[in-house]
Structure formats: structure tokens, C-alpha cells
Amino acid sequence: MATEAAPEWLDKGDNAWQLAAATLVGLQSVPGLVILYGSIVKKKWAVNSAFMALYAFAATLVCWCLWAFRMSFGDRLLPFVGRPDLAALGQDFLTQQGFAGAYPAATLLFFQFVFAAITLILVAGSLLGRVNFRAWMLFVPLWLTFSYTVGAFSLWSPNGFLFRAGVMDFAGGYVIHLSSGIAGFTAAYWVGPRTAKDREAFPPNNILLTLAGAGLLWMGWTGFNGGAPYAASIDASVAVVNTHLCTATSLLVWLFLDILVFGRPSAIGAVQGMITGLVCITPAAGLVQGWAALLMGVASGSVPWFTMMVLHRRSRLLKRVDDTLAVLHTHGVAGSLGGVLTGVLAEPRLCRLFFGDDPRYVGLAYAVKDGRAAAGLRQVGVQVAGIAFVAALNVVVTSAVCLVVRMVVPLRLGEEQLAAGDDAIHGEDAYAVWGDGETYEQSVHGNQGYPMTSNPMSSKAEEMI
């Protein structure tokens, strides 16, 4: 029987899956990317890199609840953005049925938050090793407000102009990955490069933990793409299988290319191939058949490999911009590739499961087979137009945000901080190895149990005891 806590419109199974999927996506960021970022960088940047991810997660949640969720999915203000308000803070809004799915708006708010948060954290991947943390603190809410909300509303909101035009972005190939790749590269241009020494040698401080963080990212994608249908449905199951099939294929292709060209298998290279596979399948996960997911894995393991390992080294522009973790290639290129391949390989029946009975949604390969080549060409054209919009939006808005932040605080750390890293920025080291002369003397939180007479906090604590 329906109750106030479980009204007739509530599907408990769908609600449970959606909350679980959101939690899986959240785990991709915290601790997934916190671990990955803190491990894949040089030791002196471990704390700063991990902390950038943790800060972005927290700051995004507050801004999301205050205004960004409604700008992304609320009442239309403009064709590309919603009207900001404080509705998401009230129980009347949170307990009513959301705009999609058979569960409350509170579930949708949480599910969409973790997507917004991971997007900001992906942008951070381009800036590791030199961005001013205070500048990052300002960048996160500004970019969320003026870039992410526009992309999310345009592509995912039922009122968005790209959604109405028929762009297919199943789980965020455009909204999350393409936008973070372009925004990260643009921000890296304005922030400037790492020191010459760091660019020449930037070894991971812990490859085993890098792999652990990558594993959390991979398995968390079950919720990333599996939650996109907003229901525990057949399409969710198809999306999950396609996600892992494409990812495994992409990893193997990247690995084989590394062996073929460089003569040895690279663990970090395998992680890159894993990420490009996850990104490429995201806009198509529930819209393509298994053979198509396999084909996309081959493409995502080879095309971004070529742009990163070959084209990047030949391009003056690409070499000029210091994109620390190559987010442009792993997310921008892979996301664009996935978007175009979605327009080619999307299967009509699976499109109906996700979009409903709308004949516009059909991949070019199936449209040609059915004698509807014009519809397929239109879909590919719409996919390309979506890529152009997201890319242009993020170049313009990210540049504007960086210029505004630069008026308040420097975007790049000073030379002394760049040379010292974590200890100069946070007064904390990732690994307190006494043999290296590293201590927590500068941290107000790391002195317990150590007789550090040089820190005035120690003598005050002794007096109180």
C-alpha cells in the first residue's frame, strides 16, 4: 500500500539502483581519483594533487545544492541554461517525483552531483604540478556555474536545445569527458607549464596505488553508465556489459601498441587505454550492440594512442601546452570519438529503450541498411554539431574564468613553491621518511607524538597538558 514515505509513483527497485549507481560514481572520485592523482604524480606533488580532487568534490556538492542543480535541470532561463534558485534545499522539492525516473528529486540531485564533481576533478588532471591551490578554490565554483551547467542543461535537460535537436549522449561523453578535456587543456594554457625539471622527469611515486585508483575508476563506471537509463532496466544491463567490453578491448589494444612500438608493456599506458575505453563507450553504452562496443574499444585504444604518442609530439601547439595527465587525449579525443561512433553505430531498438519511440535516433549504419540514409547522416551531423558546441563553450568560458581568477590570485605557484611542492604549499608530505629529512614541522595537524620544539604549537600543547 502507498504511504507518505513510499507513494504510488515510487519504484523502490529503481530508487535503490539509482542511489547505488550514484555511490559507485562517487567512489570513482573519492577515493578513486584521489588515490590515482596522488600516486601518478611526482612524490613532491602527491598531497597537492590528491587534495585538489578532494576539495573539488566537496565544493561542487555545496554549489550543486545551492544553485547548480537547478541551473542544469530546472526551469528554462535560456535555451542553454536553467533558472538558478534554492528549491533544491527544500523538502517540498526533494520529496516530489524527479524530472526522470520513478523516484524522488533528491535521488536525481545526488546522482547528477557525482557526475558534476568528477568533471571538475578530471579538469584538475590537466593542471597538476603547478596550479595555485587558492586559484583552484575559485576556479571550481566558477567553472561549475558557467560551463558545466550550460553543457548539462543543453544536452541532458528535456528543455535543452541540443537535447531537443536529438544529440545522443547516453551518459556524458560530451557533458563530462569532452568538456573536461577541452577545459583542462584550455586552463593548462592559461596557468602555464610545470617547471622544466618536472616536465622532463615526472615519475609516478607509487604505480601500485595508481593501479588501485584506476581499478576503482573502472569498476565505478558500472554506475556511471549503468545509471544513465534512470532505471534498473534492460538498457542498464546492456550498458554495463558494453562498458566493460569496450574498456577491456581498449586496454589491450593500447598495451599491444606500446609493445609493438616501444618494445615493452607499460602499466601506465594500460591505465590510459582503460580510461579511453571507458570514455569512448560512455555516449553509446546503452545504444549499441556488443560487436559495436568491441569495435569502439579497438578505436579508443588506437586513435587516442596515436594523438597522444605521435601527433602530440609533432604539434607545436600541443607541445606548448602542458596538459599534465593528457586529459585532452584521454577525455577530449576519446569523448569526441565516442560521440561520432554513436551516430554511426546506434541500434534503433536500443535507442527506443532509452529515448522512446522517436525515429530520429538511429545510427548511420542501420539507417543506410533500412533505406533511411538521410536520417543517419542527420544524426552524425547532429553529433558533430554537439561536439563543436561543447568545445567552443569550454574554450570561451574556461578562458574567461581563468582571466577572472587571475585578477584575484596568481594562477601559477611561485618558483619556490614549485621547487618544494607539497611541503611549501600545505606544510605536509605524502610520505614522512625521516631518512629523507622530511617532517611535518609546517603542519598544524601533523605534530602529535613528535617532539618538534621548532613548532610553537608543540610548546603550547605541552603547557596545556
Coordinates of C-alpha atoms in Angstrom, one line a residue, residues 16-373:
A16 CA 17.8 1.6 -4.8
W17 CA 19.7 1.1 -8.0
Q18 CA 20.0 4.8 -8.7
L19 CA 21.4 5.5 -5.3
A20 CA 23.8 2.6 -5.6
A21 CA 24.9 3.8 -9.1
A22 CA 25.4 7.3 -7.7
T23 CA 27.6 5.9 -4.9
L24 CA 29.7 3.9 -7.4
V25 CA 30.3 7.1 -9.4
G26 CA 31.1 9.0 -6.2
L27 CA 33.7 6.3 -5.3
Q28 CA 35.3 6.9 -8.7
S29 CA 36.3 10.4 -7.4
V30 CA 36.6 9.8 -3.6
P31 CA 38.7 7.7 -3.2
G32 CA 39.3 6.6 -6.8
L33 CA 40.8 9.7 -8.4
V34 CA 42.2 11.0 -5.1
I35 CA 44.3 7.8 -5.0
L36 CA 45.1 7.9 -8.7
Y37 CA 46.2 11.5 -8.7
G38 CA 48.1 11.3 -5.5
S39 CA 50.0 8.3 -6.9
I40 CA 50.6 9.0 -10.5
V41 CA 52.5 12.3 -9.9
K42 CA 56.0 13.0 -8.6
K43 CA 56.3 12.5 -4.8
K44 CA 56.6 16.1 -4.0
W45 CA 53.1 16.8 -5.6
A46 CA 51.2 13.8 -4.1
V47 CA 49.3 15.7 -1.4
N48 CA 48.5 18.7 -3.5
S49 CA 47.2 16.5 -6.4
A50 CA 45.1 14.3 -4.2
F51 CA 43.8 17.3 -2.2
M52 CA 42.7 19.1 -5.4
A53 CA 40.4 16.2 -6.1
L54 CA 39.0 16.1 -2.6
Y55 CA 38.4 19.8 -2.5
A56 CA 36.6 19.8 -5.8
F57 CA 34.3 17.0 -4.6
A58 CA 33.2 19.0 -1.5
A59 CA 32.9 22.4 -3.1
T60 CA 30.9 21.0 -6.0
L61 CA 28.3 19.4 -3.7
V62 CA 27.6 22.7 -1.9
C63 CA 27.3 24.7 -5.1
W64 CA 25.3 22.0 -6.7
C65 CA 22.7 22.0 -3.9
L66 CA 22.6 25.8 -3.7
W67 CA 22.1 26.7 -7.4
A68 CA 23.9 24.5 -10.0
F69 CA 21.4 21.6 -10.0
R70 CA 18.6 23.8 -10.9
M71 CA 20.7 25.6 -13.5
S72 CA 21.4 22.2 -15.1
F73 CA 17.9 20.6 -14.8
G74 CA 15.5 23.2 -13.6
D75 CA 13.1 25.6 -15.3
R76 CA 14.4 27.1 -18.5
L77 CA 16.1 30.5 -18.3
L78 CA 17.7 30.4 -21.8
P79 CA 17.8 27.7 -24.4
F80 CA 21.1 26.5 -22.9
V81 CA 20.7 27.0 -19.1
G82 CA 18.2 26.7 -16.4
R83 CA 17.0 29.2 -13.8
P84 CA 19.0 29.2 -10.6
D85 CA 17.0 29.1 -7.3
L86 CA 17.2 27.5 -3.9
A87 CA 14.5 24.9 -4.5
A88 CA 16.9 22.0 -4.0
L89 CA 17.3 22.9 -0.3
G90 CA 13.6 22.5 0.5
Q91 CA 11.8 19.3 1.4
D92 CA 8.9 20.1 -0.9
F93 CA 11.1 19.8 -3.9
L94 CA 13.3 17.0 -2.8
T95 CA 10.4 14.7 -1.8
Q96 CA 8.4 15.1 -5.0
Q97 CA 9.0 12.9 -8.1
G98 CA 12.0 14.0 -10.1
F99 CA 12.0 15.1 -13.7
A100 CA 13.0 11.5 -14.7
G101 CA 12.7 8.1 -13.2
A102 CA 10.2 6.7 -10.6
Y103 CA 11.9 8.2 -7.6
P104 CA 12.3 11.5 -5.8
A105 CA 14.2 14.6 -6.9
A106 CA 16.6 14.0 -4.0
T107 CA 17.9 10.9 -5.8
L108 CA 18.4 12.7 -9.0
L109 CA 20.1 15.6 -7.3
F110 CA 22.6 13.2 -5.7
F111 CA 23.1 11.1 -8.9
Q112 CA 23.8 14.2 -11.0
F113 CA 26.0 15.7 -8.4
V114 CA 28.6 12.9 -8.6
F115 CA 28.8 13.5 -12.4
A116 CA 29.4 17.2 -11.9
A117 CA 32.1 16.6 -9.3
I118 CA 34.1 14.1 -11.3
T119 CA 34.1 16.5 -14.3
L120 CA 35.8 19.2 -12.2
I121 CA 38.3 16.5 -10.9
L122 CA 39.1 15.5 -14.5
V123 CA 39.8 19.1 -15.3
A124 CA 42.3 19.1 -12.4
G125 CA 44.2 16.4 -14.1
S126 CA 45.5 18.9 -16.7
L127 CA 46.8 21.3 -14.0
L128 CA 48.6 19.1 -11.6
G129 CA 52.1 20.1 -10.5
R130 CA 51.9 23.9 -10.7
V131 CA 48.4 25.5 -10.3
N132 CA 47.9 27.7 -7.3
F133 CA 45.6 25.9 -4.9
R134 CA 43.8 29.1 -4.0
A135 CA 43.2 29.7 -7.7
W136 CA 41.8 26.2 -7.9
M137 CA 39.4 27.0 -5.0
L138 CA 38.0 29.9 -7.0
F139 CA 38.0 28.1 -10.4
V140 CA 35.8 25.2 -9.2
P141 CA 32.6 27.1 -8.4
L142 CA 33.0 29.5 -11.3
W143 CA 33.5 26.8 -13.9
L144 CA 30.8 24.7 -12.5
T145 CA 28.4 27.6 -12.7
F146 CA 29.2 29.0 -16.1
S147 CA 30.3 25.9 -18.1
Y148 CA 29.1 22.6 -16.6
T149 CA 25.6 23.8 -16.0
V150 CA 25.3 25.0 -19.6
G151 CA 26.5 21.7 -21.1
A152 CA 24.3 19.6 -18.8
F153 CA 21.2 21.7 -19.5
S154 CA 21.8 21.8 -23.2
L155 CA 22.4 18.1 -23.7
W156 CA 20.5 16.4 -20.8
S157 CA 17.7 18.5 -19.7
P158 CA 14.4 17.9 -21.6
N159 CA 14.3 21.6 -22.2
G160 CA 17.9 21.9 -23.6
F161 CA 18.3 22.9 -27.2
L162 CA 20.8 20.1 -28.1
F163 CA 18.6 17.5 -26.4
R164 CA 15.7 18.7 -28.5
A165 CA 17.9 18.6 -31.6
G166 CA 18.5 14.9 -31.0
V167 CA 22.1 14.7 -29.8
M168 CA 22.8 11.3 -28.3
D169 CA 24.9 11.4 -25.2
F170 CA 24.0 8.4 -23.2
A171 CA 26.0 9.0 -20.0
G172 CA 28.3 12.0 -20.5
G173 CA 30.7 11.6 -23.4
Y174 CA 30.0 15.2 -24.2
V175 CA 28.8 16.7 -20.9
I176 CA 31.6 15.3 -18.8
H177 CA 34.5 14.0 -20.9
L178 CA 34.7 16.2 -23.9
S179 CA 34.1 19.3 -21.7
S180 CA 36.7 18.3 -19.2
G181 CA 39.3 17.5 -21.9
I182 CA 38.8 20.9 -23.6
A183 CA 38.5 22.8 -20.4
G184 CA 41.6 21.2 -18.9
F185 CA 43.7 21.9 -22.0
T186 CA 42.5 25.5 -22.1
A187 CA 43.1 26.1 -18.4
A188 CA 46.6 24.5 -18.7
Y189 CA 47.4 27.1 -21.4
W190 CA 46.5 30.0 -19.1
V191 CA 48.1 28.5 -16.0
G192 CA 51.4 27.8 -17.8
P193 CA 53.6 24.8 -17.7
R194 CA 55.3 22.9 -14.9
T195 CA 59.0 23.6 -14.2
A196 CA 61.4 22.4 -16.9
K197 CA 62.7 19.8 -14.4
D198 CA 59.2 18.4 -13.7
R199 CA 58.3 18.3 -17.4
E200 CA 61.4 16.3 -18.2
A201 CA 61.0 13.9 -15.3
F202 CA 57.7 13.3 -13.6
P203 CA 57.7 9.7 -12.4
P204 CA 54.7 8.2 -10.5
N205 CA 55.5 8.0 -6.8
N206 CA 53.5 4.7 -6.5
I207 CA 52.5 2.7 -9.5
L208 CA 50.7 0.1 -7.4
L209 CA 48.4 2.7 -5.9
T210 CA 47.9 4.2 -9.3
L211 CA 46.6 0.9 -10.5
A212 CA 44.4 0.7 -7.4
G213 CA 42.9 4.1 -8.2
A214 CA 42.4 3.1 -11.8
G215 CA 40.6 -0.1 -10.7
L216 CA 38.2 2.0 -8.6
L217 CA 37.6 4.2 -11.6
W218 CA 36.9 1.2 -13.9
M219 CA 34.5 -0.7 -11.6
G220 CA 32.8 2.6 -10.6
W221 CA 31.9 3.0 -14.3
T222 CA 29.2 0.3 -13.7
G223 CA 27.2 3.0 -12.0
F224 CA 28.4 5.7 -14.4
N225 CA 26.9 4.2 -17.5
G226 CA 24.5 1.7 -15.8
G227 CA 22.7 4.5 -14.0
A228 CA 22.1 6.6 -17.2
P229 CA 18.7 5.0 -18.1
Y230 CA 17.4 6.2 -14.7
A231 CA 16.0 2.7 -14.0
A232 CA 17.1 -0.8 -13.2
S233 CA 16.2 -1.8 -16.8
I234 CA 17.3 -4.0 -19.7
D235 CA 19.1 -1.0 -21.1
A236 CA 21.1 -0.5 -17.9
S237 CA 22.3 -4.1 -18.1
V238 CA 23.3 -3.7 -21.8
A239 CA 25.1 -0.5 -20.9
V240 CA 27.1 -2.2 -18.1
V241 CA 28.2 -5.1 -20.3
N242 CA 29.2 -2.8 -23.2
T243 CA 31.1 -0.6 -20.9
H244 CA 33.4 -3.3 -19.6
L245 CA 33.8 -5.0 -23.0
C246 CA 34.9 -1.8 -24.7
T247 CA 37.2 -0.9 -21.8
A248 CA 39.0 -4.3 -21.8
T249 CA 39.4 -4.2 -25.5
S250 CA 40.8 -0.6 -25.5
L251 CA 43.3 -1.5 -22.7
L252 CA 44.6 -4.5 -24.7
V253 CA 44.9 -2.6 -27.9
W254 CA 46.8 0.2 -26.2
L255 CA 49.1 -2.4 -24.5
F256 CA 49.8 -4.1 -27.8
L257 CA 50.7 -0.8 -29.5
D258 CA 53.1 0.1 -26.6
I259 CA 54.8 -3.3 -27.0
L260 CA 54.9 -3.1 -30.8
V261 CA 56.3 0.5 -30.9
F262 CA 58.3 0.8 -27.7
G263 CA 59.2 -2.8 -27.0
R264 CA 57.8 -3.1 -23.5
P265 CA 54.3 -3.3 -21.8
S266 CA 53.6 -0.2 -19.8
A267 CA 51.3 -0.3 -16.7
I268 CA 50.7 3.5 -17.0
G269 CA 49.9 3.0 -20.7
A270 CA 47.4 0.3 -19.9
V271 CA 45.7 2.7 -17.5
Q272 CA 45.5 5.3 -20.3
G273 CA 44.0 2.7 -22.6
M274 CA 41.5 1.7 -19.9
I275 CA 40.4 5.3 -19.5
T276 CA 40.0 6.0 -23.2
G277 CA 37.8 2.9 -23.5
L278 CA 35.6 4.0 -20.6
V279 CA 35.3 7.5 -22.1
C280 CA 34.6 6.4 -25.7
I281 CA 31.8 4.0 -24.8
T282 CA 30.1 6.5 -22.4
P283 CA 28.0 8.3 -25.0
A284 CA 26.9 5.0 -26.6
A285 CA 26.9 2.4 -23.8
G286 CA 23.2 1.5 -23.9
L287 CA 22.7 2.4 -27.6
V288 CA 25.0 -0.1 -29.4
Q289 CA 25.3 -3.8 -29.7
G290 CA 28.2 -5.9 -28.2
W291 CA 30.1 -6.1 -31.5
A292 CA 29.9 -2.3 -31.8
A293 CA 31.3 -1.9 -28.3
L294 CA 34.1 -4.2 -29.3
L295 CA 34.8 -2.1 -32.4
M296 CA 34.7 1.1 -30.3
G297 CA 37.3 -0.5 -28.0
V298 CA 39.6 -1.0 -30.9
A299 CA 39.2 2.6 -31.9
S300 CA 39.5 4.0 -28.4
G301 CA 42.7 2.0 -27.8
S302 CA 44.3 3.2 -31.1
V303 CA 43.1 6.7 -32.1
P304 CA 43.9 8.4 -28.7
W305 CA 47.1 6.5 -28.6
F306 CA 48.1 8.0 -31.9
T307 CA 47.1 11.5 -30.9
M308 CA 49.0 11.3 -27.6
M309 CA 52.1 9.3 -28.6
V310 CA 52.6 10.5 -32.2
L311 CA 50.6 13.6 -33.1
H312 CA 51.2 15.4 -29.8
R313 CA 55.0 15.2 -30.2
R314 CA 54.8 16.7 -33.7
S315 CA 52.4 19.6 -33.0
R316 CA 53.9 22.9 -31.8
L317 CA 50.6 23.9 -30.1
L318 CA 50.1 20.6 -28.3
K319 CA 53.7 20.6 -27.1
R320 CA 53.4 24.2 -25.9
V321 CA 50.5 23.4 -23.6
D322 CA 51.4 21.3 -20.5
D323 CA 48.5 19.0 -20.1
T324 CA 49.9 17.0 -17.1
L325 CA 47.8 13.8 -17.4
A326 CA 47.0 14.2 -21.2
V327 CA 43.3 14.8 -20.4
L328 CA 42.8 16.3 -23.9
H329 CA 43.6 12.9 -25.4
T330 CA 42.1 10.6 -22.8
H331 CA 38.9 12.5 -22.5
G332 CA 38.6 15.1 -25.2
V333 CA 39.7 13.0 -28.1
A334 CA 38.1 9.8 -26.8
G335 CA 34.8 11.5 -25.9
S336 CA 34.6 13.1 -29.4
L337 CA 35.4 9.7 -31.0
G338 CA 32.7 8.0 -28.9
G339 CA 30.2 10.7 -29.9
V340 CA 30.8 10.3 -33.6
L341 CA 30.7 6.5 -33.4
T342 CA 27.5 6.7 -31.5
G343 CA 26.0 8.5 -34.5
V344 CA 27.2 5.7 -36.8
L345 CA 26.5 2.6 -34.6
A346 CA 23.5 3.3 -32.5
E347 CA 20.9 0.5 -32.9
P348 CA 17.3 1.5 -33.4
R349 CA 15.7 -0.8 -30.8
L350 CA 18.2 0.1 -28.1
C351 CA 17.6 3.8 -29.0
R352 CA 13.9 3.2 -28.4
L353 CA 14.6 1.7 -25.0
F354 CA 16.4 4.8 -24.0
F355 CA 14.8 7.7 -25.9
G356 CA 11.3 6.3 -26.5
D357 CA 9.6 5.9 -29.9
D358 CA 11.3 8.6 -31.8
P359 CA 12.5 7.7 -35.3
R360 CA 15.2 10.4 -35.3
Y361 CA 17.5 8.3 -33.1
V362 CA 19.2 5.9 -35.5
G363 CA 22.9 5.2 -36.3
L364 CA 24.1 5.8 -39.8
A365 CA 24.9 2.1 -40.4
Y366 CA 21.4 1.0 -39.6
A367 CA 19.8 3.9 -41.4
V368 CA 21.6 3.0 -44.6
K369 CA 20.5 -0.6 -44.2
D370 CA 16.9 0.5 -43.8
G371 CA 16.9 2.9 -46.7
R372 CA 17.0 6.0 -44.5
A373 CA 20.4 7.3 -45.2

